[in-house]
PDB file of C-alpha atoms in Angstrom:
ATOM      1  CA  MET U 174     168.620 -44.020  -5.899  1.00 49.00           C
ATOM      2  CA  ARG U 175     167.531 -44.741  -2.348  1.00 48.00           C
ATOM      3  CA  ARG U 176     165.734 -42.206  -0.237  1.00 48.00           C
ATOM      4  CA  THR U 177     166.935 -42.056   3.354  1.00 49.00           C
ATOM      5  CA  ALA U 178     164.955 -39.126   4.723  1.00 49.00           C
ATOM      6  CA  GLY U 179     161.442 -37.830   4.302  1.00 47.00           C
ATOM      7  CA  ARG U 180     158.251 -39.862   4.264  1.00 45.00           C
ATOM      8  CA  THR U 181     157.217 -43.185   2.798  1.00 45.00           C
ATOM      9  CA  ALA U 182     154.190 -43.722   0.583  1.00 45.00           C
ATOM     10  CA  LEU U 183     152.036 -44.351   3.668  1.00 47.00           C
ATOM     11  CA  GLY U 184     153.173 -41.149   5.372  1.00 45.00           C
ATOM     12  CA  ALA U 185     155.354 -42.718   8.100  1.00 45.00           C
ATOM     13  CA  PRO U 186     158.836 -41.319   8.637  1.00 46.00           C
ATOM     14  CA  ALA U 187     161.379 -43.032   6.426  1.00 47.00           C
ATOM     15  CA  ALA U 188     164.186 -44.982   7.965  1.00 47.00           C
ATOM     16  CA  GLY U 189     167.528 -43.318   8.264  1.00 47.00           C
ATOM     17  CA  PRO U 190     170.829 -44.948   7.297  1.00 48.00           C
ATOM     18  CA  GLY U 191     171.436 -48.118   9.248  1.00 47.00           C
ATOM     19  CA  THR U 192     168.052 -48.184  10.990  1.00 48.00           C
ATOM     20  CA  GLY U 193     166.701 -51.179   9.053  1.00 46.00           C
ATOM     21  CA  PRO U 194     163.384 -51.740   7.372  1.00 45.00           C
ATOM     22  CA  VAL U 195     160.249 -49.704   8.044  1.00 47.00           C
ATOM     23  CA  ALA U 196     157.256 -51.646   9.325  1.00 46.00           C
ATOM     24  CA  GLY U 197     153.992 -50.432  10.675  1.00 45.00           C
ATOM     25  CA  PRO U 198     150.486 -51.744  11.269  1.00 46.00           C
ATOM     26  CA  GLY U 199     149.130 -53.340   8.091  1.00 45.00           C
ATOM     27  CA  THR U 200     152.385 -53.044   6.167  1.00 44.00           C
ATOM     28  CA  ALA U 201     155.045 -55.549   5.328  1.00 44.00           C
ATOM     29  CA  ALA U 202     158.657 -54.766   6.040  1.00 43.00           C
ATOM     30  CA  VAL U 203     160.728 -53.879   3.002  1.00 44.00           C
ATOM     31  CA  ALA U 204     164.383 -54.605   3.552  1.00 45.00           C
ATOM     32  CA  ASP U 205     166.955 -52.835   1.395  1.00 48.00           C
ATOM     33  CA  ALA U 206     164.648 -52.636  -1.625  1.00 46.00           C
ATOM     34  CA  PRO U 207     165.523 -50.036  -4.207  1.00 47.00           C
ATOM     35  CA  ALA U 208     163.252 -47.032  -4.306  1.00 48.00           C
ATOM     36  CA  SER U 209     160.793 -46.521  -7.116  1.00 46.00           C
ATOM     37  CA  PRO U 210     161.356 -43.670  -9.605  1.00 49.00           C
ATOM     38  CA  GLY U 211     159.180 -41.402  -7.434  1.00 49.00           C
ATOM     39  CA  GLY U 212     161.470 -42.021  -4.460  1.00 48.00           C
ATOM     40  CA  PHE U 213     159.089 -44.169  -2.418  1.00 48.00           C
ATOM     41  CA  ALA U 214     159.797 -47.629  -1.089  1.00 48.00           C
ATOM     42  CA  PRO U 215     157.684 -50.363  -2.702  1.00 48.00           C
ATOM     43  CA  ILE U 216     154.540 -51.427  -0.867  1.00 49.00           C
ATOM     44  CA  SER U 217     153.649 -55.093  -0.575  1.00 49.00           C
ATOM     45  CA  ALA U 218     150.608 -56.347  -2.446  1.00 49.00           C
ATOM     46  CA  SER U 219     148.960 -57.339   0.833  1.00 50.00           C
ATOM     47  CA  ALA U 220     149.138 -53.840   2.260  1.00 50.00           C
ATOM     48  CA  PRO U 221     145.589 -52.545   2.811  1.00 54.00           C
ATOM     49  CA  GLY U 222     144.556 -48.959   2.465  1.00 53.00           C
ATOM     50  CA  PRO U 223     144.049 -46.385  -0.226  1.00 56.00           C
ATOM     51  CA  ALA U 224     147.748 -46.196  -1.135  1.00 59.00           C
ATOM     52  CA  SER U 225     147.689 -49.744  -2.534  1.00 62.00           C
ATOM     53  CA  VAL U 226     144.816 -49.047  -4.971  1.00 63.00           C
ATOM     54  CA  PRO U 227     145.532 -46.381  -7.604  1.00 62.00           C
ATOM     55  CA  GLU U 228     142.712 -44.036  -8.536  1.00 63.00           C
ATOM     56  CA  PRO U 229     141.464 -44.494 -12.119  1.00 60.00           C
ATOM     57  CA  VAL U 230     142.582 -41.639 -14.314  1.00 62.00           C
ATOM     58  CA  ALA U 231     139.931 -41.900 -17.036  1.00 63.00           C
ATOM     59  CA  VAL U 232     136.291 -42.817 -16.626  1.00 64.00           C
ATOM     60  CA  ARG U 233     135.323 -45.712 -18.908  1.00 69.00           C
ATOM     61  CA  GLN U 234     132.071 -45.669 -20.807  1.00 71.00           C
ATOM     62  CA  GLN U 235     129.955 -48.773 -20.499  1.00 81.00           C
ATOM     63  CA  LEU U 236     129.286 -50.717 -23.676  1.00 83.00           C
ATOM     64  CA  ARG U 237     125.751 -50.172 -24.825  1.00 85.00           C
ATOM     65  CA  THR U 238     124.221 -53.559 -25.725  1.00 90.00           C
ATOM     66  CA  GLU U 239     120.515 -52.774 -26.173  1.00 93.00           C
ATOM     67  CA  PHE U 240     118.995 -50.281 -28.587  1.00 94.00           C
ATOM     68  CA  PRO U 241     115.369 -49.111 -28.599  1.00 95.00           C
ATOM     69  CA  PHE U 242     113.486 -48.720 -31.876  1.00 96.00           C
ATOM     70  CA  GLU U 243     110.025 -47.871 -33.205  1.00 96.00           C
ATOM     71  CA  LEU U 244     108.666 -49.711 -36.214  1.00 97.00           C
ATOM     72  CA  PRO U 245     107.288 -47.585 -39.067  1.00 97.00           C
ATOM     73  CA  ARG U 246     104.001 -49.530 -39.230  1.00 97.00           C
ATOM     74  CA  GLY U 247     104.058 -51.988 -36.352  1.00 97.00           C
ATOM     75  CA  TYR U 248     103.424 -55.688 -35.888  1.00 97.00           C
ATOM     76  CA  VAL U 249      99.749 -56.634 -35.607  1.00 97.00           C
ATOM     77  CA  ASP U 250      99.131 -59.661 -33.360  1.00 95.00           C
ATOM     78  CA  ASP U 251      96.205 -62.115 -33.548  1.00 94.00           C
ATOM     79  CA  SER U 252      93.991 -59.925 -31.341  1.00 96.00           C
ATOM     80  CA  GLY U 253      94.593 -56.849 -33.540  1.00 96.00           C
ATOM     81  CA  THR U 254      96.955 -55.057 -31.138  1.00 96.00           C
ATOM     82  CA  VAL U 255      99.670 -53.043 -32.886  1.00 97.00           C
ATOM     83  CA  HIS U 256     103.174 -53.348 -31.382  1.00 97.00           C
ATOM     84  CA  ARG U 257     105.651 -50.668 -32.496  1.00 97.00           C
ATOM     85  CA  ASP U 258     108.169 -50.027 -29.697  1.00 97.00           C
ATOM     86  CA  GLY U 259     110.895 -52.595 -29.249  1.00 97.00           C
ATOM     87  CA  VAL U 260     114.456 -53.289 -28.172  1.00 96.00           C
ATOM     88  CA  MET U 261     117.222 -54.974 -30.146  1.00 96.00           C
ATOM     89  CA  ARG U 262     120.386 -56.257 -28.503  1.00 96.00           C
ATOM     90  CA  LEU U 263     123.840 -56.590 -30.024  1.00 95.00           C
ATOM     91  CA  ALA U 264     124.264 -59.855 -31.903  1.00 95.00           C
ATOM     92  CA  THR U 265     126.843 -62.415 -30.842  1.00 95.00           C
ATOM     93  CA  ALA U 266     128.810 -64.706 -33.126  1.00 94.00           C
ATOM     94  CA  ARG U 267     126.494 -67.515 -31.997  1.00 95.00           C
ATOM     95  CA  ASP U 268     123.465 -65.468 -33.115  1.00 95.00           C
ATOM     96  CA  GLU U 269     124.915 -65.264 -36.614  1.00 93.00           C
ATOM     97  CA  LEU U 270     126.117 -68.887 -36.788  1.00 95.00           C
ATOM     98  CA  ILE U 271     123.125 -70.848 -35.473  1.00 94.00           C
ATOM     99  CA  PRO U 272     120.670 -69.664 -38.191  1.00 94.00           C
ATOM    100  CA  LEU U 273     123.047 -71.068 -40.834  1.00 94.00           C
ATOM    101  CA  ARG U 274     122.155 -74.568 -39.605  1.00 95.00           C
ATOM    102  CA  ASP U 275     118.399 -73.854 -39.933  1.00 93.00           C
ATOM    103  CA  VAL U 276     116.834 -75.854 -42.803  1.00 95.00           C
ATOM    104  CA  ARG U 277     114.712 -72.863 -43.880  1.00 94.00           C
ATOM    105  CA  VAL U 278     117.871 -70.756 -44.275  1.00 95.00           C
ATOM    106  CA  GLN U 279     119.682 -73.523 -46.160  1.00 95.00           C
ATOM    107  CA  GLU U 280     116.773 -73.772 -48.601  1.00 96.00           C
ATOM    108  CA  ASN U 281     116.328 -70.004 -48.915  1.00 95.00           C
ATOM    109  CA  PRO U 282     119.246 -67.767 -47.818  1.00 94.00           C
ATOM    110  CA  ALA U 283     116.931 -64.731 -47.764  1.00 91.00           C
ATOM    111  CA  TYR U 284     115.298 -66.289 -44.665  1.00 94.00           C
ATOM    112  CA  LEU U 285     118.535 -65.679 -42.693  1.00 95.00           C
ATOM    113  CA  SER U 286     117.554 -62.142 -41.669  1.00 95.00           C
ATOM    114  CA  VAL U 287     114.160 -63.319 -40.372  1.00 96.00           C
ATOM    115  CA  VAL U 288     115.727 -65.990 -38.143  1.00 96.00           C
ATOM    116  CA  LEU U 289     118.516 -63.653 -37.033  1.00 96.00           C
ATOM    117  CA  LEU U 290     116.136 -60.808 -36.139  1.00 97.00           C
ATOM    118  CA  GLY U 291     114.004 -63.256 -34.186  1.00 96.00           C
ATOM    119  CA  ARG U 292     117.060 -63.964 -32.011  1.00 96.00           C
ATOM    120  CA  VAL U 293     118.193 -60.371 -31.330  1.00 97.00           C
ATOM    121  CA  ILE U 294     114.880 -58.535 -30.818  1.00 97.00           C
ATOM    122  CA  THR U 295     114.371 -58.814 -27.059  1.00 97.00           C
ATOM    123  CA  ARG U 296     111.119 -56.884 -26.753  1.00 97.00           C
ATOM    124  CA  LEU U 297     108.332 -55.788 -29.060  1.00 97.00           C
ATOM    125  CA  GLY U 298     105.418 -53.909 -27.541  1.00 96.00           C
ATOM    126  CA  THR U 299     103.658 -56.025 -24.938  1.00 96.00           C
ATOM    127  CA  LEU U 300     104.415 -59.386 -26.575  1.00 96.00           C
ATOM    128  CA  PRO U 301     105.663 -61.912 -24.028  1.00 95.00           C
ATOM    129  CA  MET U 302     108.252 -63.307 -26.472  1.00 95.00           C
ATOM    130  CA  VAL U 303     109.696 -62.408 -29.886  1.00 96.00           C
ATOM    131  CA  HIS U 304     110.720 -65.176 -32.298  1.00 95.00           C
ATOM    132  CA  ASP U 305     111.220 -65.709 -36.012  1.00 94.00           C
ATOM    133  CA  GLY U 306     107.506 -66.490 -36.519  1.00 95.00           C
ATOM    134  CA  ILE U 307     106.649 -62.950 -35.407  1.00 97.00           C
ATOM    135  CA  VAL U 308     109.315 -61.394 -37.622  1.00 97.00           C
ATOM    136  CA  GLU U 309     108.044 -63.518 -40.524  1.00 95.00           C
ATOM    137  CA  ASN U 310     104.576 -61.944 -40.202  1.00 96.00           C
ATOM    138  CA  MET U 311     105.751 -58.331 -40.074  1.00 97.00           C
ATOM    139  CA  PHE U 312     105.015 -55.871 -42.862  1.00 97.00           C
ATOM    140  CA  ALA U 313     107.780 -55.610 -45.473  1.00 97.00           C
ATOM    141  CA  SER U 314     108.521 -51.983 -44.519  1.00 97.00           C
ATOM    142  CA  ASP U 315     109.056 -53.002 -40.875  1.00 97.00           C
ATOM    143  CA  LEU U 316     111.301 -55.904 -41.910  1.00 97.00           C
ATOM    144  CA  ALA U 317     113.387 -53.555 -44.088  1.00 96.00           C
ATOM    145  CA  PHE U 318     113.616 -51.089 -41.190  1.00 96.00           C
ATOM    146  CA  LEU U 319     114.794 -53.830 -38.798  1.00 97.00           C
ATOM    147  CA  GLN U 320     117.368 -55.149 -41.288  1.00 95.00           C
ATOM    148  CA  ASP U 321     118.836 -51.656 -41.656  1.00 94.00           C
ATOM    149  CA  PHE U 322     118.724 -51.097 -37.892  1.00 94.00           C
ATOM    150  CA  TYR U 323     120.516 -54.417 -37.324  1.00 94.00           C
ATOM    151  CA  ARG U 324     123.251 -53.370 -39.771  1.00 93.00           C
ATOM    152  CA  GLN U 325     123.724 -50.028 -38.064  1.00 91.00           C
ATOM    153  CA  VAL U 326     123.900 -51.541 -34.589  1.00 91.00           C
ATOM    154  CA  ASN U 327     126.046 -54.581 -35.367  1.00 89.00           C
ATOM    155  CA  ALA U 328     127.970 -54.432 -38.626  1.00 79.00           C
ATOM    156  CA  GLU U 329     128.745 -50.755 -38.769  1.00 64.00           C
ATOM    157  CA  GLY U 330     128.426 -49.902 -35.116  1.00 56.00           C
ATOM    158  CA  HIS U 331     127.710 -46.332 -34.271  1.00 57.00           C
ATOM    159  CA  THR U 332     129.403 -43.701 -36.393  1.00 53.00           C
ATOM    160  CA  ARG U 333     129.914 -41.159 -33.649  1.00 62.00           C
ATOM    161  CA  ALA U 334     133.217 -40.627 -31.907  1.00 62.00           C
ATOM    162  CA  ALA U 335     133.912 -38.756 -28.680  1.00 71.00           C
ATOM    163  CA  VAL U 336     136.596 -36.151 -29.272  1.00 78.00           C
ATOM    164  CA  GLU U 337     138.077 -33.215 -27.435  1.00 83.00           C
ATOM    165  CA  CYS U 338     138.610 -29.714 -28.785  1.00 88.00           C
ATOM    166  CA  PRO U 339     142.348 -29.106 -29.135  1.00 89.00           C
ATOM    167  CA  HIS U 340     141.930 -25.445 -28.143  1.00 89.00           C
ATOM    168  CA  CYS U 341     139.533 -25.456 -25.171  1.00 92.00           C
ATOM    169  CA  SER U 342     139.620 -29.179 -24.217  1.00 89.00           C
ATOM    170  CA  GLU U 343     135.802 -29.336 -24.275  1.00 89.00           C
ATOM    171  CA  PRO U 344     134.484 -32.844 -25.093  1.00 86.00           C
ATOM    172  CA  PHE U 345     131.962 -33.337 -27.915  1.00 79.00           C
ATOM    173  CA  GLU U 346     130.863 -35.955 -30.473  1.00 74.00           C
ATOM    174  CA  VAL U 347     131.390 -35.966 -34.238  1.00 67.00           C
ATOM    175  CA  GLU U 348     129.654 -38.005 -36.923  1.00 57.00           C
ATOM    176  CA  LEU U 349     132.251 -40.054 -38.798  1.00 49.00           C
ATOM    177  CA  GLY U 350     130.158 -41.605 -41.538  1.00 46.00           C
ATOM    178  CA  GLY U 351     126.890 -41.364 -43.364  1.00 45.00           C
ATOM    179  CA  SER U 352     123.960 -43.669 -42.859  1.00 45.00           C
ATOM    180  CA  ARG U 353     123.896 -44.924 -46.458  1.00 41.00           C
ATOM    181  CA  LEU U 354     126.496 -46.693 -48.580  1.00 37.00           C
ATOM    182  CA  GLY U 355     128.933 -44.260 -50.145  1.00 37.00           C
ATOM    183  CA  GLU U 356     128.192 -41.433 -47.713  1.00 40.00           C
ATOM    184  CA  SER U 357     130.841 -40.136 -45.349  1.00 36.00           C
TER     185      SER U 357
END
């Protein structure tokens, strides 16, 4: 169906029968092109202005890549300072593959989590740098905490989902799973 009266998508009067293509400042002429389902003539990709860029319908949430934590006991450095607050980032495939080449991990697979945590912990207290040597000297309870935290952040992801009430359309979050194996 071709529209012959009314307005085009840019608001200029549409061409009548036999008047030829419509062209205006900043638009390309469209000659005998079929109308779109909404009845408007197509606009060229080079046409500037708000009509050429559709408004986003839904707002996207940004991916959260860093997660703050607080150690149960805290890492004690050489000067006796206790470091408890830290940040862990999401692990990449590279983070999980590189430690497998480490000789310490090849000799003792239990060392994998120490090397891996040393790669993904980006901040711990006021320490200038976090590495596997620091993780290696943490208390066992802090290491267990970090291993569990790593699993929650990376393997399982978060267990909350954004949903909308079917009756009032109000958005809210629900917990989909438990924090321990077997819970739901």
